[in-house]
XYZ file of C-alpha atoms in Angstrom:
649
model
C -20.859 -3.057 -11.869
C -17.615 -2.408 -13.538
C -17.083 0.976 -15.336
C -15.651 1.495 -18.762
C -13.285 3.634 -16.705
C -10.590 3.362 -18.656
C -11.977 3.727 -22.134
C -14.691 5.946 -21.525
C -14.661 8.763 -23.780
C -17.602 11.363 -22.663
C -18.630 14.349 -24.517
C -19.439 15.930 -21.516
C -15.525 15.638 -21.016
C -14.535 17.732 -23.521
C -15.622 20.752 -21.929
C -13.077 19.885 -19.363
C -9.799 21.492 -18.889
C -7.013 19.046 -20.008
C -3.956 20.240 -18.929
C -1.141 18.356 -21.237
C 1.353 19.777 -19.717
C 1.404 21.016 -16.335
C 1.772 24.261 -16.526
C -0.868 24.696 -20.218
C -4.534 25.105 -20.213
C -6.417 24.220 -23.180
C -9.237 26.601 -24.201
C -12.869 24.884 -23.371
C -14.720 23.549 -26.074
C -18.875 24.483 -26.556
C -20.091 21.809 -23.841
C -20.428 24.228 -21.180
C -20.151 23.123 -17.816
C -23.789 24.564 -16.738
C -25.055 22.048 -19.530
C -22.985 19.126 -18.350
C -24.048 19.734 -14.610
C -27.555 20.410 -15.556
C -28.190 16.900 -15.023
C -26.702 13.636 -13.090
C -26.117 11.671 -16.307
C -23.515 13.875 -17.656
C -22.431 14.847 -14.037
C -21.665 11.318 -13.481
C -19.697 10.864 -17.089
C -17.571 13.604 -15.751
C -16.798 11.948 -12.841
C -16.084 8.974 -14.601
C -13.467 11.126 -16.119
C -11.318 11.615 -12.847
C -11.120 7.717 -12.312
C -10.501 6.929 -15.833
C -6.664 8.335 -14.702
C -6.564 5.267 -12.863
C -6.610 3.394 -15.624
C -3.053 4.267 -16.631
C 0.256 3.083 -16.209
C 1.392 5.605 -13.771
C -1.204 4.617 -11.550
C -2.016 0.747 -11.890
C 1.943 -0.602 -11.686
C 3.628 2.651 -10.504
C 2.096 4.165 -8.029
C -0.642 1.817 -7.066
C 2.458 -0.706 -5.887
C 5.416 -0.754 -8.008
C 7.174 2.817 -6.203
C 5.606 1.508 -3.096
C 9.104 -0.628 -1.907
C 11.442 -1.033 -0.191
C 10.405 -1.715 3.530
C 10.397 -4.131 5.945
C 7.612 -5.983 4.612
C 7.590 -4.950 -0.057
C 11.051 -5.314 -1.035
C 12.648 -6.329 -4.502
C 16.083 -6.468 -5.083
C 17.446 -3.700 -7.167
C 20.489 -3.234 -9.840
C 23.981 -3.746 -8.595
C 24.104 -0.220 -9.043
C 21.890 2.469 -9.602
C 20.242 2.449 -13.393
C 17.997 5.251 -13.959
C 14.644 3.472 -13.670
C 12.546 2.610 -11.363
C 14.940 -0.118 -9.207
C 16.445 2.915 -8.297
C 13.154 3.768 -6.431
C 13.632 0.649 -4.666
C 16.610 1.150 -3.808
C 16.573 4.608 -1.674
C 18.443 6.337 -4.586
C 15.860 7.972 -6.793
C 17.102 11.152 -6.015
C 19.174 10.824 -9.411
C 16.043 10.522 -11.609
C 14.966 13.573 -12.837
C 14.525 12.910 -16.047
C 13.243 9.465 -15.330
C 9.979 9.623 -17.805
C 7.667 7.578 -15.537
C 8.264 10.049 -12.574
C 6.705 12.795 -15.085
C 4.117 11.495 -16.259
C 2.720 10.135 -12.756
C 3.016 13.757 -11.952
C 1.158 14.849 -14.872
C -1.404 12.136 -13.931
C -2.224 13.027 -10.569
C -2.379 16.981 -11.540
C -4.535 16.051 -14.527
C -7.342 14.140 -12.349
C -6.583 17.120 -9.429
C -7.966 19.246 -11.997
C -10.908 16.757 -13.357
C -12.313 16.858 -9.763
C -11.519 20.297 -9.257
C -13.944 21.016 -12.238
C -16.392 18.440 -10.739
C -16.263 20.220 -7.562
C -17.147 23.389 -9.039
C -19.711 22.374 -11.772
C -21.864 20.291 -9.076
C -21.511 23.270 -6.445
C -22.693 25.827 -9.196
C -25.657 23.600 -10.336
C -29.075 24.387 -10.026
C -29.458 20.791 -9.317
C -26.828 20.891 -6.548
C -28.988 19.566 -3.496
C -29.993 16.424 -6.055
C -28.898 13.432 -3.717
C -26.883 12.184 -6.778
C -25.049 15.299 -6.971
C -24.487 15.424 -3.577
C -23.128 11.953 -3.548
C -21.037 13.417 -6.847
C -19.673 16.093 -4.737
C -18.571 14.400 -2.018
C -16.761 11.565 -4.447
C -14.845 14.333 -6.622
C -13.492 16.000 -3.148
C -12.493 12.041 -1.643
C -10.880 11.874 -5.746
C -8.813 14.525 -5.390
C -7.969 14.167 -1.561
C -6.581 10.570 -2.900
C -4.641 12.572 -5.628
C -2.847 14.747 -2.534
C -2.377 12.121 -0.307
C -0.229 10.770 -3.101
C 1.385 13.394 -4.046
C 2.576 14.665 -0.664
C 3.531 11.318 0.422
C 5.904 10.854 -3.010
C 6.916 14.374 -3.319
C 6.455 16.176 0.184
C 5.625 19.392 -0.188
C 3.529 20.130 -3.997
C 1.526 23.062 -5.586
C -1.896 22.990 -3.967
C -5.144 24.078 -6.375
C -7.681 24.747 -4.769
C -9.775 26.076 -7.687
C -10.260 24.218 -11.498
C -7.989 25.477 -14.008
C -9.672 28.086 -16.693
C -7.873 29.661 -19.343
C -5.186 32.362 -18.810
C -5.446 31.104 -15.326
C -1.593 31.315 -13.568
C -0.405 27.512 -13.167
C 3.056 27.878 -11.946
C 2.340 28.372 -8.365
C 4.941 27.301 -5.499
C 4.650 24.268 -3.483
C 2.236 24.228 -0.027
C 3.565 22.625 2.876
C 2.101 19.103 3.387
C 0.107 19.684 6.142
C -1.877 22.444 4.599
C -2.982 20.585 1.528
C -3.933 17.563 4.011
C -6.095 20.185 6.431
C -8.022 21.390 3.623
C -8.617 17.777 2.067
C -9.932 16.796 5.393
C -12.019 19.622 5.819
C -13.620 19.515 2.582
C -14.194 15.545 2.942
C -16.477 16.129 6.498
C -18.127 19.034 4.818
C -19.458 16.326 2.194
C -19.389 13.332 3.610
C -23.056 13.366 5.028
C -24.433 13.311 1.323
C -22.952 10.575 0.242
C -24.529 7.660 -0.354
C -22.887 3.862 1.269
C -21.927 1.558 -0.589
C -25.193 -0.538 -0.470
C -27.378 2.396 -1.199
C -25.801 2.704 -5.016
C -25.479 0.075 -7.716
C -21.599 0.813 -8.358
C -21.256 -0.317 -4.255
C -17.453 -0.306 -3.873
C -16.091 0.545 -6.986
C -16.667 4.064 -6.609
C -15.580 5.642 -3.785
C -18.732 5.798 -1.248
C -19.484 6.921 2.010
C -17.212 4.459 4.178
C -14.525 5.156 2.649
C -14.677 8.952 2.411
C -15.192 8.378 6.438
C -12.169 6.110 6.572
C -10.511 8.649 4.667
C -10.810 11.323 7.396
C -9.276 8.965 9.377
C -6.654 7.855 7.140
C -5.354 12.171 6.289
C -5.712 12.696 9.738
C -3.679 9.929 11.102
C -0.914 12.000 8.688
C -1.755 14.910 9.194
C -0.742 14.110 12.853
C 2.294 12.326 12.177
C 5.621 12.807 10.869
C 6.775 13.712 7.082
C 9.647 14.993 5.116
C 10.467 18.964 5.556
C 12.463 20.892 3.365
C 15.458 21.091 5.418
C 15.604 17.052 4.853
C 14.046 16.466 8.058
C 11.201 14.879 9.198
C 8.607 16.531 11.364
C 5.277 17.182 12.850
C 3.150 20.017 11.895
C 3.371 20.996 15.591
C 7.163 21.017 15.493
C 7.466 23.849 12.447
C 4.266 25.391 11.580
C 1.986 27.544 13.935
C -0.957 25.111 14.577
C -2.625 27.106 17.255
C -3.460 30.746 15.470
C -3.412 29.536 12.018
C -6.760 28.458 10.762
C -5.527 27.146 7.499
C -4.270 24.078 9.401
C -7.473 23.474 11.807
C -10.208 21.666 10.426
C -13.487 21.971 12.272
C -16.264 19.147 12.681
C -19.034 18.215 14.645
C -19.347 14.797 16.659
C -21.929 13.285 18.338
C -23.456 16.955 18.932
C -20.556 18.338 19.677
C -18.571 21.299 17.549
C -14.607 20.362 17.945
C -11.978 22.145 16.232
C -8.529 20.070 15.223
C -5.296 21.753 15.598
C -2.495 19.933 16.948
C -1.895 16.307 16.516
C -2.953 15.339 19.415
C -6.178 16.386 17.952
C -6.207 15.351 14.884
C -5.851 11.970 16.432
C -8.822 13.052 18.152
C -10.425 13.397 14.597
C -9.329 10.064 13.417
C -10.691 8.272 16.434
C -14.070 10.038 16.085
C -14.258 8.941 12.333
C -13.607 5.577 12.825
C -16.328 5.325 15.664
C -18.554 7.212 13.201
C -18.318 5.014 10.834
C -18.839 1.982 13.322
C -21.477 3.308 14.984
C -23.039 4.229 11.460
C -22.192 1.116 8.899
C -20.503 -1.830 11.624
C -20.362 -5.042 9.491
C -18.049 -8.248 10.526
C -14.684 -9.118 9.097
C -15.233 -11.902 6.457
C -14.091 -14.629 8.477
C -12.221 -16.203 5.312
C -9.228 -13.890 4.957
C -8.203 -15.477 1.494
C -11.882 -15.144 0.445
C -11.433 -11.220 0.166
C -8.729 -11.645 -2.732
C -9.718 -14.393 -4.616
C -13.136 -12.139 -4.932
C -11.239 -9.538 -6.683
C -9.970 -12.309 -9.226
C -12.859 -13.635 -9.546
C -14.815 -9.902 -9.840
C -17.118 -10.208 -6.897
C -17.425 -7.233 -5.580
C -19.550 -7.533 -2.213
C -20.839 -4.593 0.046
C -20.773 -4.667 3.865
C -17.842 -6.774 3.684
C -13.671 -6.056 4.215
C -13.157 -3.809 1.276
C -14.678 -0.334 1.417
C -13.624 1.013 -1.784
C -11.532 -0.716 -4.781
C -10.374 0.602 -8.047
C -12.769 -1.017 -10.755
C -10.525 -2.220 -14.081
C -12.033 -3.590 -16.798
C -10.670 -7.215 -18.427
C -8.308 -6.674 -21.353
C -7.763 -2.569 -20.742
C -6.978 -2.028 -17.062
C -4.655 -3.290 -13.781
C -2.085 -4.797 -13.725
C -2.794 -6.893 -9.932
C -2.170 -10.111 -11.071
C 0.710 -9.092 -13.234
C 3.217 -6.986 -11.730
C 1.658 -7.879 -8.003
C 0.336 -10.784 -6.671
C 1.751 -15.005 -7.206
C 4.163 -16.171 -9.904
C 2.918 -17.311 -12.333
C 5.143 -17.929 -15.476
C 2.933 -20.309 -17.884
C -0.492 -21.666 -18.511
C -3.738 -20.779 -20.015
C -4.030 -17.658 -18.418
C -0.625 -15.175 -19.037
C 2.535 -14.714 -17.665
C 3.167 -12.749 -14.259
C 6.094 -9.932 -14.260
C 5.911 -9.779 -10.441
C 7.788 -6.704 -9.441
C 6.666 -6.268 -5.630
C 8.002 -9.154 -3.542
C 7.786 -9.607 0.426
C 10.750 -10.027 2.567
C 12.366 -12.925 4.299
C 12.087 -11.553 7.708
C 8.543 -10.462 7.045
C 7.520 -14.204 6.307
C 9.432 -14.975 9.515
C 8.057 -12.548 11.644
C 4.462 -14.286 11.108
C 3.442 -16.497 14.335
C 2.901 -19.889 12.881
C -1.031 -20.280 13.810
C -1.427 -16.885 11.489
C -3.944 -18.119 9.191
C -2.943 -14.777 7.211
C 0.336 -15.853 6.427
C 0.462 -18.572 3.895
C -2.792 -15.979 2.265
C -0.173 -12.946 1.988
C 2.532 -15.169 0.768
C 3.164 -17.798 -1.572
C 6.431 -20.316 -1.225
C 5.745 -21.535 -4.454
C 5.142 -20.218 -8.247
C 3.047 -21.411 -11.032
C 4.860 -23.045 -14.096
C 1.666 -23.466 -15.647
C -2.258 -23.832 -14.038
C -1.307 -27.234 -12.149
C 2.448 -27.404 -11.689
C 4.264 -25.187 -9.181
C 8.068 -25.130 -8.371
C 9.303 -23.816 -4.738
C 10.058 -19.866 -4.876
C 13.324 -18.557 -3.572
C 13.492 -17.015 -0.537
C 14.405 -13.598 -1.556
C 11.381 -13.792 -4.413
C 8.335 -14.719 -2.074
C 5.156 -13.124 -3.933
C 1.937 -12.217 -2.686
C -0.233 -14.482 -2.298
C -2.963 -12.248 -2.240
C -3.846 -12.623 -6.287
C -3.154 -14.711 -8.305
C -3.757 -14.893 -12.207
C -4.860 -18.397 -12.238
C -8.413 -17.656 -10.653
C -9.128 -15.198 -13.527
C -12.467 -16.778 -14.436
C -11.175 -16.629 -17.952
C -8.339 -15.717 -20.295
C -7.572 -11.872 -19.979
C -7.529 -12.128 -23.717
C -5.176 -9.319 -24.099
C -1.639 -9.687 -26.458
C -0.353 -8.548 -23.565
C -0.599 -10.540 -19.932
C -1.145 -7.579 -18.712
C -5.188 -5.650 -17.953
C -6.165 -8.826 -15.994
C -9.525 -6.581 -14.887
C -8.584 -7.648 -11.382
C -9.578 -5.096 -8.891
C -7.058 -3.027 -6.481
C -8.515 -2.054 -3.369
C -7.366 1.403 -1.747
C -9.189 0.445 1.535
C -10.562 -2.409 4.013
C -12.141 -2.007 6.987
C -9.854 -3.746 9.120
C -8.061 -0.479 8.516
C -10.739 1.907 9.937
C -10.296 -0.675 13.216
C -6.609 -0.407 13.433
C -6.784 3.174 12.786
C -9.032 3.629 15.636
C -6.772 1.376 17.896
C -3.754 3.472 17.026
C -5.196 7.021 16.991
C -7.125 5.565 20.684
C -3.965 4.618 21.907
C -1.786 7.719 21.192
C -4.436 9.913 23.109
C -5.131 7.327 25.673
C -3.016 4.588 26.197
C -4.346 0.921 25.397
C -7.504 1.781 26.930
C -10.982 -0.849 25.911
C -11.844 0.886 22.777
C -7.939 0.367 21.372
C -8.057 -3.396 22.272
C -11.590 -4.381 21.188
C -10.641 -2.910 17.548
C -7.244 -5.075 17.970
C -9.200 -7.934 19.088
C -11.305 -8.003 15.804
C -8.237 -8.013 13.680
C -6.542 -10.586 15.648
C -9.582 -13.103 16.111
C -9.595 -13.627 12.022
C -5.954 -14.001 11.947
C -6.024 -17.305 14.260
C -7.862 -20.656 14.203
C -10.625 -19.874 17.441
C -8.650 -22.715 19.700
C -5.722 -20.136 19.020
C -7.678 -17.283 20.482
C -6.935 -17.388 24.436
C -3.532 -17.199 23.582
C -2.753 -15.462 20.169
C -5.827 -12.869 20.980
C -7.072 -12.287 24.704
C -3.785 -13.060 26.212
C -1.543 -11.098 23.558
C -3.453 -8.064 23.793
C -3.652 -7.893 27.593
C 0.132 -8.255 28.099
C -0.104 -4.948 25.878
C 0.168 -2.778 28.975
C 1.891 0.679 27.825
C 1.095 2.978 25.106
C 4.373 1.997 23.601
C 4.308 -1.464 23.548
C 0.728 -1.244 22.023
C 2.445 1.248 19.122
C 4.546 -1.077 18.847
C 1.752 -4.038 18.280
C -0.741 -2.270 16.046
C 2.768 -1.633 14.010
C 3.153 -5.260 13.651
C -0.638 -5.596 13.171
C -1.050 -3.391 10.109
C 2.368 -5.405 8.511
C 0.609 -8.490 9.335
C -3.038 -7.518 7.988
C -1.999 -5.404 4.638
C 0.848 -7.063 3.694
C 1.264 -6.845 -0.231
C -1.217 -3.965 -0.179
C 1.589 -1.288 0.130
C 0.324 0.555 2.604
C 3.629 0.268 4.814
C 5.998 2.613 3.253
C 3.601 5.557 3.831
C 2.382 4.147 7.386
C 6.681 4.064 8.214
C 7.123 7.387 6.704
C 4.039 9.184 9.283
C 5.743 6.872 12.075
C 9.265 8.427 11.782
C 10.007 4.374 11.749
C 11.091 3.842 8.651
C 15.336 4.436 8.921
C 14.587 1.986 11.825
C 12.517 -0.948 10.720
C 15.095 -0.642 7.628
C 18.336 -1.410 10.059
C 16.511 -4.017 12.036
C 15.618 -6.133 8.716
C 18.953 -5.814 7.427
C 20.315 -7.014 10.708
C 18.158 -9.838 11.021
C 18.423 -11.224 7.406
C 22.148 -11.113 8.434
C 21.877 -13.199 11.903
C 19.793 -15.731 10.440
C 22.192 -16.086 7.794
C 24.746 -16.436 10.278
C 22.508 -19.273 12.084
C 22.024 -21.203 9.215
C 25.732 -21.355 8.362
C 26.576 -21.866 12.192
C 28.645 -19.074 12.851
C 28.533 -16.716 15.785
C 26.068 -18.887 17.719
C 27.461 -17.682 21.100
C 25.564 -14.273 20.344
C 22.464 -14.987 21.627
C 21.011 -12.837 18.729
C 22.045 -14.919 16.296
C 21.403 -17.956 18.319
C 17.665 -17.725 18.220
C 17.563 -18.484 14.942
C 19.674 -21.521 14.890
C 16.592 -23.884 13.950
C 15.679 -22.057 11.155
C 15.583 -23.941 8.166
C 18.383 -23.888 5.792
C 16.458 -26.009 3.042
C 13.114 -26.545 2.635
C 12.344 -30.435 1.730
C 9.267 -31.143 -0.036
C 7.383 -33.972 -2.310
C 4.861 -32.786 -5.562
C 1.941 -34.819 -6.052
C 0.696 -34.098 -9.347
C 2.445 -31.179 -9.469
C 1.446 -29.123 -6.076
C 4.555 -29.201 -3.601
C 3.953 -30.523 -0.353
C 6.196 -29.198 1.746
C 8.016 -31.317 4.783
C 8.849 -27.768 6.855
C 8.399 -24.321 5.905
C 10.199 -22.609 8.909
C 12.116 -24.736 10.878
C 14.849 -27.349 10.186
C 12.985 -30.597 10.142
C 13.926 -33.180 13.529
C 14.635 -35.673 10.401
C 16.369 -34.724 7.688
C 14.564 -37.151 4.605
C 17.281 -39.762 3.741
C 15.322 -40.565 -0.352
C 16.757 -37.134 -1.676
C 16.341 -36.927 -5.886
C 16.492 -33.938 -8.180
C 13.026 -32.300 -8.889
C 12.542 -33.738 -12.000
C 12.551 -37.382 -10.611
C 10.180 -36.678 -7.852
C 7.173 -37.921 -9.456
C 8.992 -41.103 -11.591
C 8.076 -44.083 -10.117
C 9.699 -45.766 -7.468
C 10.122 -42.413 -5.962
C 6.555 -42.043 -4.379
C 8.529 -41.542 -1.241
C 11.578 -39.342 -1.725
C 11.568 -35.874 -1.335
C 13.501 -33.024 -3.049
C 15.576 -29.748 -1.559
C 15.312 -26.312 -2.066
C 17.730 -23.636 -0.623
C 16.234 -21.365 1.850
C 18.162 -19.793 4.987
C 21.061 -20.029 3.319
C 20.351 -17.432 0.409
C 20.479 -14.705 3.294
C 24.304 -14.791 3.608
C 26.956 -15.153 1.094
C 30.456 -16.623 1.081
C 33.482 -17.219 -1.244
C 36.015 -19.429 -0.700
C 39.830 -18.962 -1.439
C 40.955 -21.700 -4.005
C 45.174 -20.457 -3.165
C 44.097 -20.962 0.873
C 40.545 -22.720 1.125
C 39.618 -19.848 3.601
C 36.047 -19.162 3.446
C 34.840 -15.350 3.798
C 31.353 -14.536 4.665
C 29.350 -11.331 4.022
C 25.597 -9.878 3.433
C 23.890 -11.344 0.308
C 23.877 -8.992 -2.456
C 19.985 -9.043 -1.189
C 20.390 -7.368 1.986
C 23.175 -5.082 0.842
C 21.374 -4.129 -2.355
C 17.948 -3.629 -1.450
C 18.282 -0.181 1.101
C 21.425 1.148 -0.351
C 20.299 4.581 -0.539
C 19.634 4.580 3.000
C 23.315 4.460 4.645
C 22.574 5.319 8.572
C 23.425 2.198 10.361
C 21.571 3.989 13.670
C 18.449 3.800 11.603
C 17.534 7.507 13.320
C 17.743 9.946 10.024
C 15.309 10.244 7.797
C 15.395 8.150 4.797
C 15.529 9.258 1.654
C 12.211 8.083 -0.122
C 10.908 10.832 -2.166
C 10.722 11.434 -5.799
C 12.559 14.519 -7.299
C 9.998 16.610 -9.567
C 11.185 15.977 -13.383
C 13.475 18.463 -15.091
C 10.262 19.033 -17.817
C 8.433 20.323 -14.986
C 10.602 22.170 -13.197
C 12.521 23.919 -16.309
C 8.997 25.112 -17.184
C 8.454 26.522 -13.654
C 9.619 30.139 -11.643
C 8.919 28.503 -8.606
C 9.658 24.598 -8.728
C 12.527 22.842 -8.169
C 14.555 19.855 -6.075
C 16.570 21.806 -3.707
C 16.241 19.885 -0.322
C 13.801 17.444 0.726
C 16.567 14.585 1.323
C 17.075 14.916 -2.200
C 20.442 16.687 -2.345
């Protein structure tokens, strides 16, 4: 059941504090909040309220994905040189963009439905219908709707002003920023004080477009897996609670559960890896279900607005046709004619993360498309620095969006699968105990989708045992969760609680640049660039009626076709047979010849040199610079806020 939630217009809203501005309060208007809480109908419209603030731009293109680049695996190639908008996100260098309008109002957004819950929170809790199962489901939604708000805001601004309370009028706003780790404590804390009342997804009609018990469980395990890790500290650093902040005395940064009968208390990250393991078992042991053994099947459902329960997605943001999302626009395959919109695909995936796929991954050619739509039944071959997700794609749209624009394709975004909860629980299980049988069974279940079952011996059993240290696991589940949620932009956060992310930048820069090398045949003797000497410098391919059919997609073929035409003759007659070329390897390295000498020079592509320019450690060991500076609106309004440190100056 989708929700009008991004034209619903409630009554029972207007009681709500709307703050326009971040630091104003509007006075309440006569819908009290005991009436609205009085009963679960107007409750629930209030609710509706906080994830209407999806519905806008500085969630469903900015935040959702659009900010979400560059890494090793979403990466689109920025300006020549820093222009004030959001390519300067990409880029490393946003640093520069305080008055960069987006940047405010994403802030205002997430502050805005902060305080929607926040009034949720205290409306249901203050009810005399607060036991209700609805409003206990309610309660437990608004705190897992503002916990999502936090998570990101800390993770795009660091350290943020923390409310703990709704706003009221004459209320003090302009509060200084709480560490990280704090606001992620008391989100986690409030999440397993609720999380019991909640209903699953298959005990409520909306099932997994409102956020439901599974996720608020893989939640827990999601904050606590940060929580644990690494993030960006005020002297431009990046550390661990443990490293900077007394975790053992101060009980603002313990969170205390109960597990199987047993009362544990999280303090350090070692135990809040601890939590996230016990989470993710809890929510095994409670609601187990089996991967859909179709990975393509659980995207094409979103574009086709099936919505099942007890399958791979726990929770996804609902949009409605026409007024909502923009998957399918800015995200997902090319598209760029036909009878259902254009495509203004701003997230790509990177050369090196197409290589880095084993060839019998069946998830591959799902996560990433080698070709793009030039209307519903001709395709051209994509370049090799603009590989889009295959994940969506516009075409499936059961209809027309209908909109003016192409973009509100109603095609859902989903904020969490449960192949996650498994690869959480194999990484937090790992960290605390090396690859012991509870890390590896929840690899195993990832990794038996991802191959054909004749694969499995190999690619599965025989991979994971060979995993025998707790680093080279890391190392694997790494790989795993770039393999499994590619084109979901999860990575740049998972890098940034890793303390990975200066490195996995270097190495992808250095390996677009030896197979570049290969391709051209220079510095084979290195055996680093060596290994990549077969790759494919073109790709040769036939259409028939209008698909490509490629002849190699990797490798350079053993044959090179001898019937070579342009494109455009490929389907004439007489040329049943021939095949055409597209550039591939070759676009990773550039070159420029000297017309006075007829030297050749060879450097980076403007790709690889323009993509991570912010970041300028060749070591790949300092932290990189990927936060957003707080606007100048904000911060001239505030006694407290500013951008002084963070990696931003």
């Amino acid at each position: 059941m989708k929700y009008k939630f991004i034209t619903i217009v409630s009554l029972a809203l207007l009681f709500l504090t709307s703050c326009k501005d971040y630091l104003e309060v509007d006075s309440p208007s006569a819908f009290t909040k005991d009436y609205v809480f009085s009963n679960t109908n107007d409750a629930k419209k209030a609710l509706l309220g906080v994830y209407s603030l999806f519905g806008e731009d500085a969630f469903t293109s900015r935040m959702s994905c659009v900010w979400m680049q560059n890494t090793d695996v979403e990466a689109t190639q920025p300006s020549a040189s820093p222009d004030g908008s959001r390519r300067d996100v990409w880029s490393l260098e946003a640093a520069g963009l305080t008055g960069f309008g987006d940047i405010y109002k994403a802030w205002q957004n997430n502050y805005l439905a902060v305080d929607r819950a926040n009034q949720c929170i205290e409306g249901i809790s203050e009810s005399d219908i607060a036991d209700d199962p609805d409003m206990k489901h309610m309660l437990g939604e608004a705190y897992c709707l503002k916990a999502f708000r936090y998570y990101l805001l800390c993770n795009y601004w660091g350290d943020v002003p923390y409310f703990e309370d709704a706003a009221k009028a004459g209320m003090d706003l302009d509060i200084p920023k709480t560490d990280k780790n704090y606001i992620y404590t008391s989100c986690i804390q409030n999440m397993v004080n609720t999380e019991e009342g909640m209903y699953f997804a298959d005990e409520f009609a909306d099932g997994i477009e409102r956020m439901n018990r599974e996720y608020a469980l893989g939640m827990i395990a999601r904050l606590s897996l940060f929580r644990a890790g690494y993030g960006m500290t005020q002297d431009g650093t990046m550390k661990k609670a443990d490293e900077y902040l007394d975790v053992a005395s101060d009980e603002n940064l313990a969170v205390t559960y109960t597990y199987k009968g047993t009362q544990k208390t999280a303090r350090t990250s070692a135990e809040y890896y601890q939590l996230a393991s016990d989470y993710c078992q809890k929510l095994i042991e409670l609601k187990d279900r089996s991967l859909n053994p179709n990975f393509g099947e659980i995207f094409y459902n979103e574009c086709v607005f099936n919505t099942p329960v007890n399958d791979d997605v726990l929770y996804e943001v609902a949009f409605l046709k026409d007024n909502g999302g923009d998957v399918g626009w800015d995200i997902g395959t090319t598209v760029t004619g036909g009878s259902k919109g254009k495509t203004t695909i701003q997230v790509y995936l990177t050369p090196t993360y197409y290589f880095s796929f084993d060839d019998q991954d069946l998830r591959r050619d799902v996560t990433i498309s080698r070709v793009n739509y030039v209307d519903d039944t001709e395709q051209e071959v994509a370049n090799i620095t603009s590989l889009s997700s295959g994940k969506w794609n516009r075409l499936w749209l059961p209809t027309d969006p209908g909109s003016g624009s192409s973009k509100g394709t109603g095609i859902n975004w989903p904020l969490m699968r449960y192949s996650d909860v498994l690869l959480m629980l194999a990484e937090a299980e790992n960290q605390l105990n090396g690859p012991n049988n509870i890390a590896k069974n929840a690899l195993k279940r990832v990794r038996e989708r991802a191959f054909p079952a004749s694969a499995n011996t190999e690619k599965v059993d025989n991979y994971i045992a060979s995993l025998g240290s707790t680093e080279d696991f890391f190392n694997a589940i790494v790989d795993e969760r770039a393999w499994e949620f590619g084109g979901e932009t999860l990575r740049k956060f998972d890098l940034v609680r890793w303390n990975i992310y200066g490195q996995k930048i270097i190495e992808t820069k250095h390996t677009l640049n030896k197979i570049g090398k290969a391709v051209f045949d220079l510095e084979l003797e290195d055996p680093e660039v060596a290994q990549y000497a077969n790759y494919a410098y073109k790709l040769y391919y036939q259409m028939k009626d209008g698909i490509v059919i490629f002849l190699n997609t990797k490798y350079e073929p053993e044959t090179i076709p001898e019937n070579l035409v342009p494109v455009e003759e490929l389907e004439q007659e007489g040329n049943e047979d021939a095949y055409a070329a597209a550039n591939w390897g070759r676009s990773l390295y550039s070159y420029e010849d000297n017309p006075e000498t007829g030297e050749r020079t060879y450097s980076s592509a403007d790709y690889t040199q323009r993509c991570w320019r912010g970041y300028k450690d060749e070591t790949g060991v300092s932290a990189v610079p990927y936060l957003l500076p707080i606007s100048t609106t904000t911060t001239g309004a505030s006694e407290y806020l500013n951008n002084d440190g963070y990696g931003l100056n």
